[in-house]
Structures are given as C-alpha cells and as structure tokens.
GROMACS .gro file of N, CA, C and O in nm:
model
  264
    1MET      N    1   0.409   0.888   0.470
    1MET     CA    2   0.310   0.787   0.440
    1MET      C    3   0.203   0.787   0.548
    1MET      O    4   0.232   0.798   0.665
    2GLU      N    5   0.081   0.768   0.504
    2GLU     CA    6  -0.034   0.751   0.593
    2GLU      C    7  -0.060   0.602   0.609
    2GLU      O    8  -0.018   0.522   0.525
    3THR      N    9  -0.131   0.565   0.713
    3THR     CA   10  -0.170   0.425   0.732
    3THR      C   11  -0.319   0.419   0.765
    3THR      O   12  -0.377   0.517   0.813
    4GLY      N   13  -0.379   0.304   0.736
    4GLY     CA   14  -0.520   0.286   0.766
    4GLY      C   15  -0.563   0.144   0.739
    4GLY      O   16  -0.482   0.056   0.711
    5THR      N   17  -0.696   0.123   0.745
    5THR     CA   18  -0.755  -0.008   0.726
    5THR      C   19  -0.858  -0.002   0.614
    5THR      O   20  -0.941   0.090   0.611
    6VAL      N   21  -0.853  -0.097   0.522
    6VAL     CA   22  -0.950  -0.104   0.414
    6VAL      C   23  -1.085  -0.138   0.474
    6VAL      O   24  -1.099  -0.238   0.545
    7THR      N   25  -1.187  -0.053   0.447
    7THR     CA   26  -1.320  -0.077   0.503
    7THR      C   27  -1.416  -0.138   0.403
    7THR      O   28  -1.512  -0.203   0.441
    8ALA      N   29  -1.392  -0.116   0.276
    8ALA     CA   30  -1.478  -0.171   0.171
    8ALA      C   31  -1.399  -0.177   0.042
    8ALA      O   32  -1.315  -0.091   0.016
    9VAL      N   33  -1.427  -0.279  -0.039
    9VAL     CA   34  -1.364  -0.291  -0.170
    9VAL      C   35  -1.458  -0.370  -0.262
    9VAL      O   36  -1.516  -0.470  -0.222
   10SER      N   37  -1.476  -0.317  -0.382
   10SER     CA   38  -1.564  -0.384  -0.480
   10SER      C   39  -1.485  -0.487  -0.559
   10SER      O   40  -1.361  -0.489  -0.556
   11ALA      N   41  -1.555  -0.568  -0.634
   11ALA     CA   42  -1.490  -0.669  -0.719
   11ALA      C   43  -1.400  -0.603  -0.824
   11ALA      O   44  -1.302  -0.661  -0.869
   12GLU      N   45  -1.433  -0.479  -0.861
   12GLU     CA   46  -1.353  -0.406  -0.959
   12GLU      C   47  -1.230  -0.339  -0.898
   12GLU      O   48  -1.147  -0.284  -0.969
   13GLY      N   49  -1.219  -0.337  -0.765
   13GLY     CA   50  -1.103  -0.279  -0.699
   13GLY      C   51  -1.122  -0.140  -0.642
   13GLY      O   52  -1.030  -0.084  -0.584
   14PHE      N   53  -1.241  -0.081  -0.656
   14PHE     CA   54  -1.268   0.048  -0.595
   14PHE      C   55  -1.301   0.025  -0.448
   14PHE      O   56  -1.357  -0.078  -0.412
   15GLY      N   57  -1.267   0.122  -0.361
   15GLY     CA   58  -1.296   0.102  -0.221
   15GLY      C   59  -1.266   0.223  -0.135
   15GLY      O   60  -1.248   0.334  -0.185
   16PHE      N   61  -1.257   0.197  -0.004
   16PHE     CA   62  -1.233   0.303   0.094
   16PHE      C   63  -1.135   0.256   0.201
   16PHE      O   64  -1.132   0.137   0.234
   17ILE      N   65  -1.060   0.351   0.254
   17ILE     CA   66  -0.968   0.328   0.366
   17ILE      C   67  -1.013   0.415   0.482
   17ILE      O   68  -1.043   0.533   0.463
   18ALA      N   69  -1.017   0.358   0.603
   18ALA     CA   70  -1.037   0.435   0.726
   18ALA      C   71  -0.899   0.474   0.776
   18ALA      O   72  -0.822   0.387   0.819
   19PRO      N   73  -0.863   0.602   0.769
   19PRO     CA   74  -0.730   0.644   0.810
   19PRO      C   75  -0.708   0.633   0.961
   19PRO      O   76  -0.803   0.646   1.038
   20ASP      N   77  -0.584   0.609   1.001
   20ASP     CA   78  -0.550   0.604   1.144
   20ASP      C   79  -0.546   0.743   1.206
   20ASP      O   80  -0.576   0.757   1.324
   21ARG      N   81  -0.509   0.845   1.129
   21ARG     CA   82  -0.480   0.976   1.187
   21ARG      C   83  -0.594   1.077   1.182
   21ARG      O   84  -0.583   1.183   1.242
   22HIS      N   85  -0.701   1.051   1.108
   22HIS     CA   86  -0.810   1.147   1.102
   22HIS      C   87  -0.942   1.077   1.071
   22HIS      O   88  -0.944   0.961   1.032
   23ALA      N   89  -1.052   1.150   1.086
   23ALA     CA   90  -1.186   1.094   1.064
   23ALA      C   91  -1.219   1.089   0.916
   23ALA      O   92  -1.154   1.154   0.834
   24GLY      N   93  -1.321   1.013   0.882
   24GLY     CA   94  -1.366   1.004   0.744
   24GLY      C   95  -1.303   0.884   0.675
   24GLY      O   96  -1.235   0.803   0.737
   25GLU      N   97  -1.331   0.872   0.546
   25GLU     CA   98  -1.275   0.763   0.468
   25GLU      C   99  -1.209   0.820   0.343
   25GLU      O  100  -1.249   0.925   0.293
   26ILE      N  101  -1.110   0.748   0.294
   26ILE     CA  102  -1.035   0.789   0.176
   26ILE      C  103  -1.069   0.695   0.062
   26ILE      O  104  -1.068   0.573   0.077
   27TRP      N  105  -1.096   0.752  -0.054
   27TRP     CA  106  -1.132   0.678  -0.176
   27TRP      C  107  -1.010   0.607  -0.233
   27TRP      O  108  -0.901   0.662  -0.236
   28ILE      N  109  -1.029   0.483  -0.282
   28ILE     CA  110  -0.924   0.406  -0.348
   28ILE      C  111  -0.971   0.373  -0.490
   28ILE      O  112  -1.082   0.326  -0.508
   29ARG      N  113  -0.883   0.396  -0.586
   29ARG     CA  114  -0.908   0.353  -0.725
   29ARG      C  115  -0.819   0.232  -0.752
   29ARG      O  116  -0.709   0.223  -0.697
   30PRO      N  117  -0.861   0.141  -0.839
   30PRO     CA  118  -0.777   0.024  -0.870
   30PRO      C  119  -0.637   0.062  -0.917
   30PRO      O  120  -0.540  -0.003  -0.882
   31ARG      N  121  -0.624   0.168  -0.995
   31ARG     CA  122  -0.492   0.208  -1.046
   31ARG      C  123  -0.400   0.263  -0.937
   31ARG      O  124  -0.281   0.282  -0.959
   32SER      N  125  -0.455   0.290  -0.818
   32SER     CA  126  -0.377   0.344  -0.707
   32SER      C  127  -0.306   0.237  -0.625
   32SER      O  128  -0.229   0.269  -0.537
   33ILE      N  129  -0.333   0.111  -0.654
   33ILE     CA  130  -0.275   0.000  -0.578
   33ILE      C  131  -0.141  -0.037  -0.639
   33ILE      O  132  -0.134  -0.074  -0.756
   34ASP      N  133  -0.034  -0.024  -0.561
   34ASP     CA  134   0.100  -0.060  -0.608
   34ASP      C  135   0.105  -0.207  -0.649
   34ASP      O  136   0.057  -0.293  -0.576
   35GLY      N  137   0.161  -0.235  -0.763
   35GLY     CA  138   0.175  -0.371  -0.810
   35GLY      C  139   0.049  -0.430  -0.869
   35GLY      O  140   0.048  -0.546  -0.909
   36GLY      N  141  -0.059  -0.352  -0.873
   36GLY     CA  142  -0.183  -0.399  -0.933
   36GLY      C  143  -0.251  -0.512  -0.859
   36GLY      O  144  -0.335  -0.580  -0.914
   37GLY      N  145  -0.215  -0.532  -0.732
   37GLY     CA  146  -0.276  -0.639  -0.654
   37GLY      C  147  -0.419  -0.607  -0.615
   37GLY      O  148  -0.476  -0.508  -0.658
   38GLN      N  149  -0.475  -0.693  -0.533
   38GLN     CA  150  -0.612  -0.676  -0.488
   38GLN      C  151  -0.611  -0.656  -0.336
   38GLN      O  152  -0.536  -0.723  -0.265
   39LEU      N  153  -0.695  -0.566  -0.288
   39LEU     CA  154  -0.708  -0.541  -0.145
   39LEU      C  155  -0.830  -0.614  -0.091
   39LEU      O  156  -0.921  -0.649  -0.166
   40HIS      N  157  -0.832  -0.632   0.041
   40HIS     CA  158  -0.942  -0.702   0.108
   40HIS      C  159  -0.987  -0.622   0.229
   40HIS      O  160  -0.905  -0.555   0.293
   41GLU      N  161  -1.115  -0.628   0.261
   41GLU     CA  162  -1.167  -0.559   0.379
   41GLU      C  163  -1.090  -0.604   0.502
   41GLU      O  164  -1.060  -0.722   0.518
   42GLY      N  165  -1.058  -0.509   0.589
   42GLY     CA  166  -0.985  -0.537   0.712
   42GLY      C  167  -0.834  -0.536   0.696
   42GLY      O  168  -0.761  -0.543   0.795
   43GLN      N  169  -0.785  -0.525   0.573
   43GLN     CA  170  -0.641  -0.525   0.547
   43GLN      C  171  -0.579  -0.392   0.585
   43GLN      O  172  -0.634  -0.286   0.559
   44ARG      N  173  -0.463  -0.397   0.649
   44ARG     CA  174  -0.388  -0.276   0.685
   44ARG      C  175  -0.305  -0.233   0.565
   44ARG      O  176  -0.243  -0.316   0.498
   45VAL      N  177  -0.306  -0.102   0.536
   45VAL     CA  178  -0.235  -0.049   0.421
   45VAL      C  179  -0.163   0.080   0.457
   45VAL      O  180  -0.194   0.145   0.557
   46GLU      N  181  -0.066   0.116   0.372
   46GLU     CA  182  -0.005   0.247   0.378
   46GLU      C  183  -0.024   0.312   0.242
   46GLU      O  184  -0.038   0.243   0.141
   47TYR      N  185  -0.026   0.446   0.239
   47TYR     CA  186  -0.061   0.518   0.118
   47TYR      C  187  -0.020   0.664   0.132
   47TYR      O  188   0.015   0.709   0.241
   48ILE      N  189  -0.028   0.738   0.021
   48ILE     CA  190  -0.012   0.883   0.027
   48ILE      C  191  -0.145   0.946  -0.015
   48ILE      O  192  -0.224   0.884  -0.086
   49LEU      N  193  -0.171   1.067   0.032
   49LEU     CA  194  -0.291   1.140  -0.005
   49LEU      C  195  -0.264   1.227  -0.127
   49LEU      O  196  -0.160   1.294  -0.132
   50VAL      N  197  -0.355   1.226  -0.222
   50VAL     CA  198  -0.346   1.311  -0.341
   50VAL      C  199  -0.483   1.369  -0.369
   50VAL      O  200  -0.584   1.319  -0.318
   51VAL      N  201  -0.487   1.474  -0.449
   51VAL     CA  202  -0.614   1.531  -0.491
   51VAL      C  203  -0.641   1.483  -0.633
   51VAL      O  204  -0.563   1.509  -0.724
   52GLY      N  205  -0.749   1.407  -0.649
   52GLY     CA  206  -0.788   1.354  -0.779
   52GLY      C  207  -0.912   1.423  -0.831
   52GLY      O  208  -0.958   1.523  -0.774
   53SER      N  209  -0.970   1.370  -0.935
   53SER     CA  210  -1.088   1.432  -0.996
   53SER      C  211  -1.211   1.429  -0.905
   53SER      O  212  -1.301   1.509  -0.922
   54LEU      N  213  -1.213   1.337  -0.808
   54LEU     CA  214  -1.326   1.329  -0.714
   54LEU      C  215  -1.292   1.382  -0.575
   54LEU      O  216  -1.366   1.361  -0.480
   55GLY      N  217  -1.178   1.450  -0.564
   55GLY     CA  218  -1.136   1.503  -0.434
   55GLY      C  219  -1.016   1.428  -0.380
   55GLY      O  220  -0.938   1.371  -0.456
   56VAL      N  221  -1.004   1.423  -0.249
   56VAL     CA  222  -0.890   1.357  -0.185
   56VAL      C  223  -0.904   1.206  -0.201
   56VAL      O  224  -1.012   1.150  -0.179
   57GLU      N  225  -0.794   1.142  -0.241
   57GLU     CA  226  -0.795   0.997  -0.258
   57GLU      C  227  -0.658   0.941  -0.222
   57GLU      O  228  -0.561   1.016  -0.206
   58ALA      N  229  -0.652   0.810  -0.211
   58ALA     CA  230  -0.527   0.742  -0.178
   58ALA      C  231  -0.451   0.708  -0.306
   58ALA      O  232  -0.512   0.676  -0.408
   59ALA      N  233  -0.319   0.715  -0.299
   59ALA     CA  234  -0.233   0.674  -0.409
   59ALA      C  235  -0.118   0.592  -0.353
   59ALA      O  236  -0.089   0.599  -0.232
   60ASN      N  237  -0.053   0.515  -0.436
   60ASN     CA  238   0.060   0.430  -0.395
   60ASN      C  239   0.020   0.342  -0.276
   60ASN      O  240   0.095   0.329  -0.181
   61VAL      N  241  -0.099   0.284  -0.284
   61VAL     CA  242  -0.152   0.200  -0.175
   61VAL      C  243  -0.081   0.065  -0.178
   61VAL      O  244  -0.072   0.001  -0.282
   62ARG      N  245  -0.029   0.025  -0.062
   62ARG     CA  246   0.032  -0.108  -0.052
   62ARG      C  247   0.006  -0.168   0.085
   62ARG      O  248   0.000  -0.096   0.185
   63PRO      N  249  -0.015  -0.299   0.087
   63PRO     CA  250  -0.041  -0.367   0.213
   63PRO      C  251   0.076  -0.355   0.310
   63PRO      O  252   0.191  -0.350   0.267
   64ILE      N  253   0.043  -0.350   0.437
   64ILE     CA  254   0.145  -0.353   0.542
   64ILE      C  255   0.158  -0.497   0.587
   64ILE      O  256   0.061  -0.558   0.632
   65ASN      N  257   0.275  -0.553   0.572
   65ASN     CA  258   0.299  -0.691   0.613
   65ASN      C  259   0.326  -0.694   0.762
   65ASN      O  260   0.426  -0.641   0.808
   66ALA      N  261   0.232  -0.753   0.836
   66ALA     CA  262   0.248  -0.758   0.982
   66ALA      C  263   0.278  -0.898   1.027
   66ALA      O  264   0.247  -0.994   0.967
   0.00000   0.00000   0.00000
C-alpha cells in the first residue's frame, strides 16, 4: 500500500493525492474510493497504484485513521 495526502477533490469526487514516496500527483476517481465515501483536502489516505485509461491512478483509496 502507498500513502499520501489528498491535495484536491471536486464535488463529484474526482481529485489528486500527493504521494509520500515520490514526486507528482496521483489521479483519484470516485469509484476508486473504498466504501463510496467522500474525501477531503488535507486528508491522509492509503491506496494502491493501477494503470487506468488516463494513466497511473489510485485504487482502493481509504482514509487513514490517525
């Protein structure tokens, strides 16, 4: 599992994660969020990397309870 911080999220649930282990941002689709919940900017998450139709994106995204 990778970890990172949500940097942006739209009202529809699309957004980006700033990964802890490498530069750049990872794309999030609403269907990639475990449990169908909603993410918020600044929220810590864990996820796996997959290759989707738009390139590398996050899947199985779930909040890290700290």
